[in-house]
mmCIF file of C-alpha atoms in Angstrom:
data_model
loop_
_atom_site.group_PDB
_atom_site.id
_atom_site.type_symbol
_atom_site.label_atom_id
_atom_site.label_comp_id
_atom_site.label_asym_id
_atom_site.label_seq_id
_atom_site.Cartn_x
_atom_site.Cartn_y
_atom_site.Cartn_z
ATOM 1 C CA UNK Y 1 115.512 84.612 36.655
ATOM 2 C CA UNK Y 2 114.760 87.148 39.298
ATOM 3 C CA UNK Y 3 118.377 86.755 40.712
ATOM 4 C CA UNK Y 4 119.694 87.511 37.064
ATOM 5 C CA UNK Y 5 117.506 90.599 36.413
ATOM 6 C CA UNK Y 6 118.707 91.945 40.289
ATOM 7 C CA UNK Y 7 121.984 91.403 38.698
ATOM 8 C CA UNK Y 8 121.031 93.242 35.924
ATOM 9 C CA UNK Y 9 119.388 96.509 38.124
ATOM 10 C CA UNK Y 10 123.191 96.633 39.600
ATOM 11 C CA UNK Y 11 125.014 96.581 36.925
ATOM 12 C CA UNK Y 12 122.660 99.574 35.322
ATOM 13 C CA UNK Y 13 122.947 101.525 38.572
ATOM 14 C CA UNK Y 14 127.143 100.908 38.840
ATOM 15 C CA UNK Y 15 127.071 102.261 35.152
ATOM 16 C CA UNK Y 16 124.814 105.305 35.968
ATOM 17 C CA UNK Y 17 127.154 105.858 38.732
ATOM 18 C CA UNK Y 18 130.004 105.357 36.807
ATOM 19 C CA UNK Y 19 128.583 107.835 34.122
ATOM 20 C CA UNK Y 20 127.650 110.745 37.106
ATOM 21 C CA UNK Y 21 130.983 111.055 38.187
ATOM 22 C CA UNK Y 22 131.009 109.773 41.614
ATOM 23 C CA UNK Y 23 134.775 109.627 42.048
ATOM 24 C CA UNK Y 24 133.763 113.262 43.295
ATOM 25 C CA UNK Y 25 132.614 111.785 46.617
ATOM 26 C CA UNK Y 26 134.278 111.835 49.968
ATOM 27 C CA UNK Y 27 135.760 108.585 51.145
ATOM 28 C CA UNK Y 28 136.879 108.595 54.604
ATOM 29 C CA UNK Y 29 139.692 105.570 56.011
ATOM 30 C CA UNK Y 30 139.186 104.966 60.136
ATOM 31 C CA UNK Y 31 139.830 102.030 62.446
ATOM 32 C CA UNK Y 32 137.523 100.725 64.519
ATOM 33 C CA UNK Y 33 137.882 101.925 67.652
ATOM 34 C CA UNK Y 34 138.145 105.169 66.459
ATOM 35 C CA UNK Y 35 135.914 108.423 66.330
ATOM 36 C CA UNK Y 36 135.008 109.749 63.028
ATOM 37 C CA UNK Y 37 133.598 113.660 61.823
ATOM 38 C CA UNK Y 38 131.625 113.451 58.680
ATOM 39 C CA UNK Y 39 131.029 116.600 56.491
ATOM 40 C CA UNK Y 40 127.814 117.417 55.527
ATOM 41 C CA UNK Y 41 129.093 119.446 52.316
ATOM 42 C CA UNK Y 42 125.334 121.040 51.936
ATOM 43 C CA UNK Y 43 124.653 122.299 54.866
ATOM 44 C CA UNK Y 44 122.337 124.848 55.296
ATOM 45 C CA UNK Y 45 122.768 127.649 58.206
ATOM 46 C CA UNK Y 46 120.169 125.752 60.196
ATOM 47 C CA UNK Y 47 120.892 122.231 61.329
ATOM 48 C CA UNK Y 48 117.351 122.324 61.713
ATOM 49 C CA UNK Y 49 116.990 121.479 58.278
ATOM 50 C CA UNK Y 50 119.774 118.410 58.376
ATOM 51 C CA UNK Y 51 118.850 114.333 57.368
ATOM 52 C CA UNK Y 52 121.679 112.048 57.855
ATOM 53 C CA UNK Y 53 120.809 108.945 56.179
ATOM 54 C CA UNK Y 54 123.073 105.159 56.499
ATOM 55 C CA UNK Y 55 122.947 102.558 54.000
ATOM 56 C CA UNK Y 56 124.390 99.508 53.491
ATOM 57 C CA UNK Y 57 123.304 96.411 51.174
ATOM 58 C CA UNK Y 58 125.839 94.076 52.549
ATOM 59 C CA UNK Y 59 124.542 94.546 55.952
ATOM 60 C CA UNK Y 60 120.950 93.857 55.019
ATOM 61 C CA UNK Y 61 120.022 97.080 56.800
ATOM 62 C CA UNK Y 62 118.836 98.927 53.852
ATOM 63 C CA UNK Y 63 118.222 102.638 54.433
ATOM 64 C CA UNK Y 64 118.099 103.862 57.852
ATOM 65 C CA UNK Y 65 117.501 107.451 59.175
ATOM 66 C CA UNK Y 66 119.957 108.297 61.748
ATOM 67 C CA UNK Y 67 119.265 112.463 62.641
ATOM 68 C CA UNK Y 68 116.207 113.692 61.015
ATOM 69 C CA UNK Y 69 115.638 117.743 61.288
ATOM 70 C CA UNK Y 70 118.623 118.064 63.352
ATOM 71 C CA UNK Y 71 117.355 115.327 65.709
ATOM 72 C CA UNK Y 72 118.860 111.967 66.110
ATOM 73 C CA UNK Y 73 116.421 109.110 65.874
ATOM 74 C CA UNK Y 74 116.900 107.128 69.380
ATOM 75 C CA UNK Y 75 115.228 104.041 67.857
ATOM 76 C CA UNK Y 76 118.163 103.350 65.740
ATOM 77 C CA UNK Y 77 120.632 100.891 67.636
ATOM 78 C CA UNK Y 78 124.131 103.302 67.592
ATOM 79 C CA UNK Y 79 122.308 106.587 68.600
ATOM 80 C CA UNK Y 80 123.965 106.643 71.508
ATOM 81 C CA UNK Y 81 127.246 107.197 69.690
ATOM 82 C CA UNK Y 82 125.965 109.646 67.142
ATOM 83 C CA UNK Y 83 125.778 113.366 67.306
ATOM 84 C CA UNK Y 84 125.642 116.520 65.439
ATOM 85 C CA UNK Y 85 128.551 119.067 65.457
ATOM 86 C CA UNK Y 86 126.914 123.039 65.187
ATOM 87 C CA UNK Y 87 128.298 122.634 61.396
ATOM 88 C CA UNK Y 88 126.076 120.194 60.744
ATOM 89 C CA UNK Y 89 128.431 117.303 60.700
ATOM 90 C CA UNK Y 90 128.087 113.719 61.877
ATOM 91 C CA UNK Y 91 130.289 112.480 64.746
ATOM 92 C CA UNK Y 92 130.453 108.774 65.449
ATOM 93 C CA UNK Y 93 132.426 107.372 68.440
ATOM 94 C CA UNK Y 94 134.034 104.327 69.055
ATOM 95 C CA UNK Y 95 133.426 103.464 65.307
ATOM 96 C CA UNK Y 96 132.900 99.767 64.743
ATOM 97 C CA UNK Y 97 132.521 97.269 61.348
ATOM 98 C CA UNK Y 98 128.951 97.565 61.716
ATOM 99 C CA UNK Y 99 129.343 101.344 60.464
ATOM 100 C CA UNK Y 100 131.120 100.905 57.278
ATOM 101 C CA UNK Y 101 128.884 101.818 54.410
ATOM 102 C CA UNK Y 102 127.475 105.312 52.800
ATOM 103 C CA UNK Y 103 126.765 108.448 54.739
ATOM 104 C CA UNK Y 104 123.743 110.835 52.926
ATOM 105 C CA UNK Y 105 123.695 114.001 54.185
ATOM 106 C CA UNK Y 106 120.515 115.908 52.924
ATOM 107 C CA UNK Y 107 118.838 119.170 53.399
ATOM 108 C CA UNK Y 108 114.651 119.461 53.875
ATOM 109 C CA UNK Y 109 112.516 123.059 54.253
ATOM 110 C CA UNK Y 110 109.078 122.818 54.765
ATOM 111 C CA UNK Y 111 109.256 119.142 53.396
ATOM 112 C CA UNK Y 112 110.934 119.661 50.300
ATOM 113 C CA UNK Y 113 114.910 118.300 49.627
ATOM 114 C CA UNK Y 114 116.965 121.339 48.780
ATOM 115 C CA UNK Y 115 119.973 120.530 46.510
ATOM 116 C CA UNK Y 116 121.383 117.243 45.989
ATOM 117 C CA UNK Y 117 122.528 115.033 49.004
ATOM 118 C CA UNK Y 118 125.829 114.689 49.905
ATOM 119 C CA UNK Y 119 127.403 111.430 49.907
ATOM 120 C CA UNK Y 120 130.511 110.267 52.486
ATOM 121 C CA UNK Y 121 131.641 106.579 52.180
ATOM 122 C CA UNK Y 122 133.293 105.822 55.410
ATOM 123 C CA UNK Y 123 135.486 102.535 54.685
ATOM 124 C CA UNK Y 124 136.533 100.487 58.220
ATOM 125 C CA UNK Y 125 140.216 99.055 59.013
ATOM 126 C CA UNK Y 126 139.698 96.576 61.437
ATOM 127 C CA UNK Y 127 141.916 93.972 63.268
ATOM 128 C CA UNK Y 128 140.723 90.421 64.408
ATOM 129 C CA UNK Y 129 142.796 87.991 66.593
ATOM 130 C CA UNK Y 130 143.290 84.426 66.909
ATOM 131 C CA UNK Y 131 145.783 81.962 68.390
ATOM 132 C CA UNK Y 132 146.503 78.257 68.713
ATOM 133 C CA UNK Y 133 143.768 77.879 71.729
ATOM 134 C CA UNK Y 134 141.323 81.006 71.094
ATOM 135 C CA UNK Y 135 139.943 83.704 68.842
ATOM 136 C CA UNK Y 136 138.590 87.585 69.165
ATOM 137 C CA UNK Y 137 137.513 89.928 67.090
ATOM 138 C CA UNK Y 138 137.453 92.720 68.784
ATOM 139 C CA UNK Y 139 138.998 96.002 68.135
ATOM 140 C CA UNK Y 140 140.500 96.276 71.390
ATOM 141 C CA UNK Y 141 140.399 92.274 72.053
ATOM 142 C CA UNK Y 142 141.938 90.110 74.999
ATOM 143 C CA UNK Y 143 143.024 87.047 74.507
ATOM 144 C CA UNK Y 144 144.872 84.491 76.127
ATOM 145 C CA UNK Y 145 148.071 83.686 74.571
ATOM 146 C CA UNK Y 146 151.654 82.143 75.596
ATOM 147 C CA UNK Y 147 155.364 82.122 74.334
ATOM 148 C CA UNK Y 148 155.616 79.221 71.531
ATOM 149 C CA UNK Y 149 151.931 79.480 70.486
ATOM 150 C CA UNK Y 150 150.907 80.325 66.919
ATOM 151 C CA UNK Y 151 149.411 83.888 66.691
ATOM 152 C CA UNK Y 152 147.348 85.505 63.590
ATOM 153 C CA UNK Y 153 146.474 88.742 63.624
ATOM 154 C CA UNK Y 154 144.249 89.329 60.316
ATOM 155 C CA UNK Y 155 143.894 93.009 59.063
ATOM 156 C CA UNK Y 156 140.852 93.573 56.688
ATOM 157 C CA UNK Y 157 139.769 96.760 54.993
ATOM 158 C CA UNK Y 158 135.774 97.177 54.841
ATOM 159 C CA UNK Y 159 135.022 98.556 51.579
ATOM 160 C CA UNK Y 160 131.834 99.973 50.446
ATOM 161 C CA UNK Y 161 131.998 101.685 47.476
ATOM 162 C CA UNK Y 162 134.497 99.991 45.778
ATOM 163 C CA UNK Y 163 135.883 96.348 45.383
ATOM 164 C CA UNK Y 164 139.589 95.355 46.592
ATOM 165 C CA UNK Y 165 141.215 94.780 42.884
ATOM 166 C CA UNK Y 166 139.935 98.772 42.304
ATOM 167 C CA UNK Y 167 140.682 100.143 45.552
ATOM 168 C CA UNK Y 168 144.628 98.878 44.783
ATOM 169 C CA UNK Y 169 145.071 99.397 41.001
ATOM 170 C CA UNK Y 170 143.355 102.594 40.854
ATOM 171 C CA UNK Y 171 143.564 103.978 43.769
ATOM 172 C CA UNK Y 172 146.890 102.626 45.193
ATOM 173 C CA UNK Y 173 145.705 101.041 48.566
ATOM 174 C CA UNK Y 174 148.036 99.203 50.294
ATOM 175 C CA UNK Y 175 147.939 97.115 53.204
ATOM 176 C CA UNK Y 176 150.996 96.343 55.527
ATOM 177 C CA UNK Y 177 152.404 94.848 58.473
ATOM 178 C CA UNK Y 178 155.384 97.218 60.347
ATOM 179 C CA UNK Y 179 157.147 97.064 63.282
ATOM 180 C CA UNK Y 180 157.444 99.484 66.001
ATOM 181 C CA UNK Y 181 159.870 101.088 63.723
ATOM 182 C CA UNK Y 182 157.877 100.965 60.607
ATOM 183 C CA UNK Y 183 160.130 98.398 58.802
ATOM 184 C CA UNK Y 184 157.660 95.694 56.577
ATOM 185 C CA UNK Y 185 157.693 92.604 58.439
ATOM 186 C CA UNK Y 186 157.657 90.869 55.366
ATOM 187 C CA UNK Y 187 160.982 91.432 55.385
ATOM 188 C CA UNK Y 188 161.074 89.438 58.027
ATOM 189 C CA UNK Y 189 161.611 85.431 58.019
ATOM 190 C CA UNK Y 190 159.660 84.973 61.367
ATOM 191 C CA UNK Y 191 156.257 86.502 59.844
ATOM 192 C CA UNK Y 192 154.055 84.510 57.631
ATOM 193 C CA UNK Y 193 152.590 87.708 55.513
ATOM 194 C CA UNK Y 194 149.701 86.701 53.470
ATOM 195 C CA UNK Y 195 147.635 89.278 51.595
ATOM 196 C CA UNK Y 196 143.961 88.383 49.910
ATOM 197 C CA UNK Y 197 141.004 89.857 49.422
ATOM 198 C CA UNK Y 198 137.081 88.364 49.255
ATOM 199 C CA UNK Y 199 134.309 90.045 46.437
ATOM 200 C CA UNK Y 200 134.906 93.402 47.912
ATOM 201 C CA UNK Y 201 137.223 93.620 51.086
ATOM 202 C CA UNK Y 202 141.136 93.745 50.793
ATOM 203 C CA UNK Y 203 142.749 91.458 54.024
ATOM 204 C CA UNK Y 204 145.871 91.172 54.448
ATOM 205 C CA UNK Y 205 146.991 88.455 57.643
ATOM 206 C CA UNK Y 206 150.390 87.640 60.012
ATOM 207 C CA UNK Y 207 151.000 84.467 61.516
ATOM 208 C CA UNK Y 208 153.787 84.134 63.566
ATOM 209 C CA UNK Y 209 155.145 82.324 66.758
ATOM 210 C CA UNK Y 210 154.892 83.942 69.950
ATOM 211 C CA UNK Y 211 158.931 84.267 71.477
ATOM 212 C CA UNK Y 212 158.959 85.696 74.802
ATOM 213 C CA UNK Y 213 160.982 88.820 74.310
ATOM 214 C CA UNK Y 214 157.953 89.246 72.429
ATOM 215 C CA UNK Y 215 156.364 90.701 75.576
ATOM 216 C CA UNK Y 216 155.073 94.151 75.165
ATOM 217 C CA UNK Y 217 156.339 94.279 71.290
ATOM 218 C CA UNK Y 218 154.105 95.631 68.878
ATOM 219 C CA UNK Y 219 153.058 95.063 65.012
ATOM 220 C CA UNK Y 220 150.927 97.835 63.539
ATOM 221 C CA UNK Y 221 148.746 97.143 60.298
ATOM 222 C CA UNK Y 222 148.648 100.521 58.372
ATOM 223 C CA UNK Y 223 147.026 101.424 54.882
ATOM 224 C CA UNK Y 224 148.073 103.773 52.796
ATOM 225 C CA UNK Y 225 146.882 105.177 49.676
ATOM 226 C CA UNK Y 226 149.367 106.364 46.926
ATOM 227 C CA UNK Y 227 151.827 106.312 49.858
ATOM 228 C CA UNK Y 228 150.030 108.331 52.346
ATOM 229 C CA UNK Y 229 149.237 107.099 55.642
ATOM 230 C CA UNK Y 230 145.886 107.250 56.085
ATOM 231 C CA UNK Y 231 145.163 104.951 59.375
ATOM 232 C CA UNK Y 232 146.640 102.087 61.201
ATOM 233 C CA UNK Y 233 146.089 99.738 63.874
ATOM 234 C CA UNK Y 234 148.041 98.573 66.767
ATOM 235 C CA UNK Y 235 148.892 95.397 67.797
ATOM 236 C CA UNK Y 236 150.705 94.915 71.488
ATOM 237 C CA UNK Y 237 151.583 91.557 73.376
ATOM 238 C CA UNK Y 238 151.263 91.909 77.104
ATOM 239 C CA UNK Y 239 152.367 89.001 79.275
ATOM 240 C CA UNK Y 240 150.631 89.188 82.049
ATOM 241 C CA UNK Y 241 153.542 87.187 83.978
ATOM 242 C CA UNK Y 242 156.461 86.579 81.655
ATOM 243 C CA UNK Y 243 157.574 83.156 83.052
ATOM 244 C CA UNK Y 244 153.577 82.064 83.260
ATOM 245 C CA UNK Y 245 151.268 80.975 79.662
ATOM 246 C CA UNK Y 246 148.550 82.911 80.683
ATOM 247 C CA UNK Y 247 148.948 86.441 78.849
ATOM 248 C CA UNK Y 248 146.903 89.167 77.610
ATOM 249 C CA UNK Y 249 147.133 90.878 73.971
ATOM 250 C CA UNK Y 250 145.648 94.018 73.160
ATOM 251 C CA UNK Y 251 144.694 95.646 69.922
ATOM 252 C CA UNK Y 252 144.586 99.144 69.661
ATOM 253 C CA UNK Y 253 144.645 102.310 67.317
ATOM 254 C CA UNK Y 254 147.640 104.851 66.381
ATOM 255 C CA UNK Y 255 146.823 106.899 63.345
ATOM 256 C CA UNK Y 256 143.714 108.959 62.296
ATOM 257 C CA UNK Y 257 141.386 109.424 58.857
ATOM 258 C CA UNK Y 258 142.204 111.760 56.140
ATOM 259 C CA UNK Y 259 139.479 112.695 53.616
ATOM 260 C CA UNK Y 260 140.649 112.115 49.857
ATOM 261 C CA UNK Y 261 137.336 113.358 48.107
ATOM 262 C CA UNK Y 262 136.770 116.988 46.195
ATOM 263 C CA UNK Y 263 133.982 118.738 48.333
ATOM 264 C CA UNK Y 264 131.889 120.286 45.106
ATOM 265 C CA UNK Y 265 130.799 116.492 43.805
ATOM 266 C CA UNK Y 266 127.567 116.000 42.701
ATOM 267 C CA UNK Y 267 125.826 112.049 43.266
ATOM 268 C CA UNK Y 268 122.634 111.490 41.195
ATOM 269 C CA UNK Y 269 119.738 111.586 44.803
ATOM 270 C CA UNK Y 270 117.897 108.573 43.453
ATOM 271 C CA UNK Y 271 120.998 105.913 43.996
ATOM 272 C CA UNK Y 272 121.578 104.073 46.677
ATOM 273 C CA UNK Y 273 123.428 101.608 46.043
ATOM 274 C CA UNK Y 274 127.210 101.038 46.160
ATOM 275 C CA UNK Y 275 129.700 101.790 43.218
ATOM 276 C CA UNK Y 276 131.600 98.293 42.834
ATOM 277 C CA UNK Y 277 134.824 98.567 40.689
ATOM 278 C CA UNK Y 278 136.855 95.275 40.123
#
């Protein structure tokens, strides 16, 4: 009964948010890897007066405050790559999947909020790698690999606010493999291209079989949204000794973030939870 009724509570708060307008909000595409800039759209002249609050229900983290008054809160595990720009905004460094989720940025004089909060939901592309003998998930991964083994490189997008099905027949989010040259490897009879997506997250995996002119070559997974490039991942073999099976791979990233949200959006301050479309 009580998992029914929290069923319930989410579909009331999806339908308040649905009924608020909160298409409004920024939603910002990085890789991991990457460093991200998040407005804070309310910002008053004085940083002084800045919150920046992360949330995220799939995590299990619940509501964490990462700068309060201008100050970031050293107790919270990623302070050490957070920090304030002079406009008020939130820089993260080397962003990982641990920092998808939403971004609150609210304003506090003398104790009381001023304004509604504004909301950033910072979605994470991230690459994973795994071969016949070994597997990594790492954004910038080694692994050992050789000519004739079976590689798969699986690209996933991680999605707060909105499910997969929404993010790609709303929004038009797509998910690709390219070669250097941008062609779609599906195209391609070599590649196994296989595209899929969980409750929320849109994944879309390569599996192919390591040739060795395949030394130094490079696949890229990019998304774009209504055909606009909005970030990308790199994917490079490196043979450590071309005529030896010990090799190295390395995952890297080639394209930036774009902002696609209006900046005069209003969120209702009490919700906290994510919008999920499907």
């Amino acid at each position: 009964m009580a998992d029914k009724c929290d069923l319930c509570l989410l579909g009331l708060i999806i339908l308040s948010s649905l009924l608020t307008g909160t298409s409004g909000d920024d939603d910002v595409f990085i890789s991991s890897g990457e460093n991200v800039s998040l407005s804070c759209n309310n910002a008053l002249s004085d940083c002084k007066s800045t919150t920046w609050i992360y949330s995220n229900i799939f995590r299990r983290r619940g509501r964490v405050e990462l700068i309060t008054g201008g100050i970031k809160n050293k107790d919270t595990e990623r302070h050490e790559r957070l920090s304030l720009e002079s406009d008020c905004s939130l820089n993260i460094k080397n962003v990982t999947v641990e920092d998808y989720g939403v971004y609150t940025c609210r304003q506090y004089v003398n104790g009381e909020q001023q304004g509604p909060g504004a909301y950033v939901y910072l979605n994470v592309l991230h690459v994973s790698v795994s071969s016949s003998s070994s597997s990594s998930s790492s954004s910038s991964s080694q692994t050992e690999i050789s000519p004739g083994r079976s590689v798969t490189l699986s690209c996933q997008l991680y999605s707060y606010r909105y499910s997969c099905y929404y993010w790609v027949s709303s929004e038009g989010v797509e998910l690709l493999w390219v070669n250097q040259a941008g062609v779609d490897l599906k195209t391609d009879s070599r590649y196994q291209i296989l595209s899929s997506s969980d409750q929320y997250d849109c994944i879309i995996t390569l599996t192919t079989t390591l040739l060795n002119e395949d030394d130094n070559r490079e696949w890229r997974c990019q998304l774009t949204r209504r055909d606009q490039l909005e970030t990308s991942v790199r994917y490079t073999v490196k043979y450590s000794d071309p005529a030896d099976t010990a090799s190295e791979t390395e995952v890297s990233v080639t394209a930036g973030s774009l902002y696609r949200g209006r900046k005069d959006s209003k969120h209702p301050e009490e919700i906290e939870m994510p919008t999920i479309l499907e």
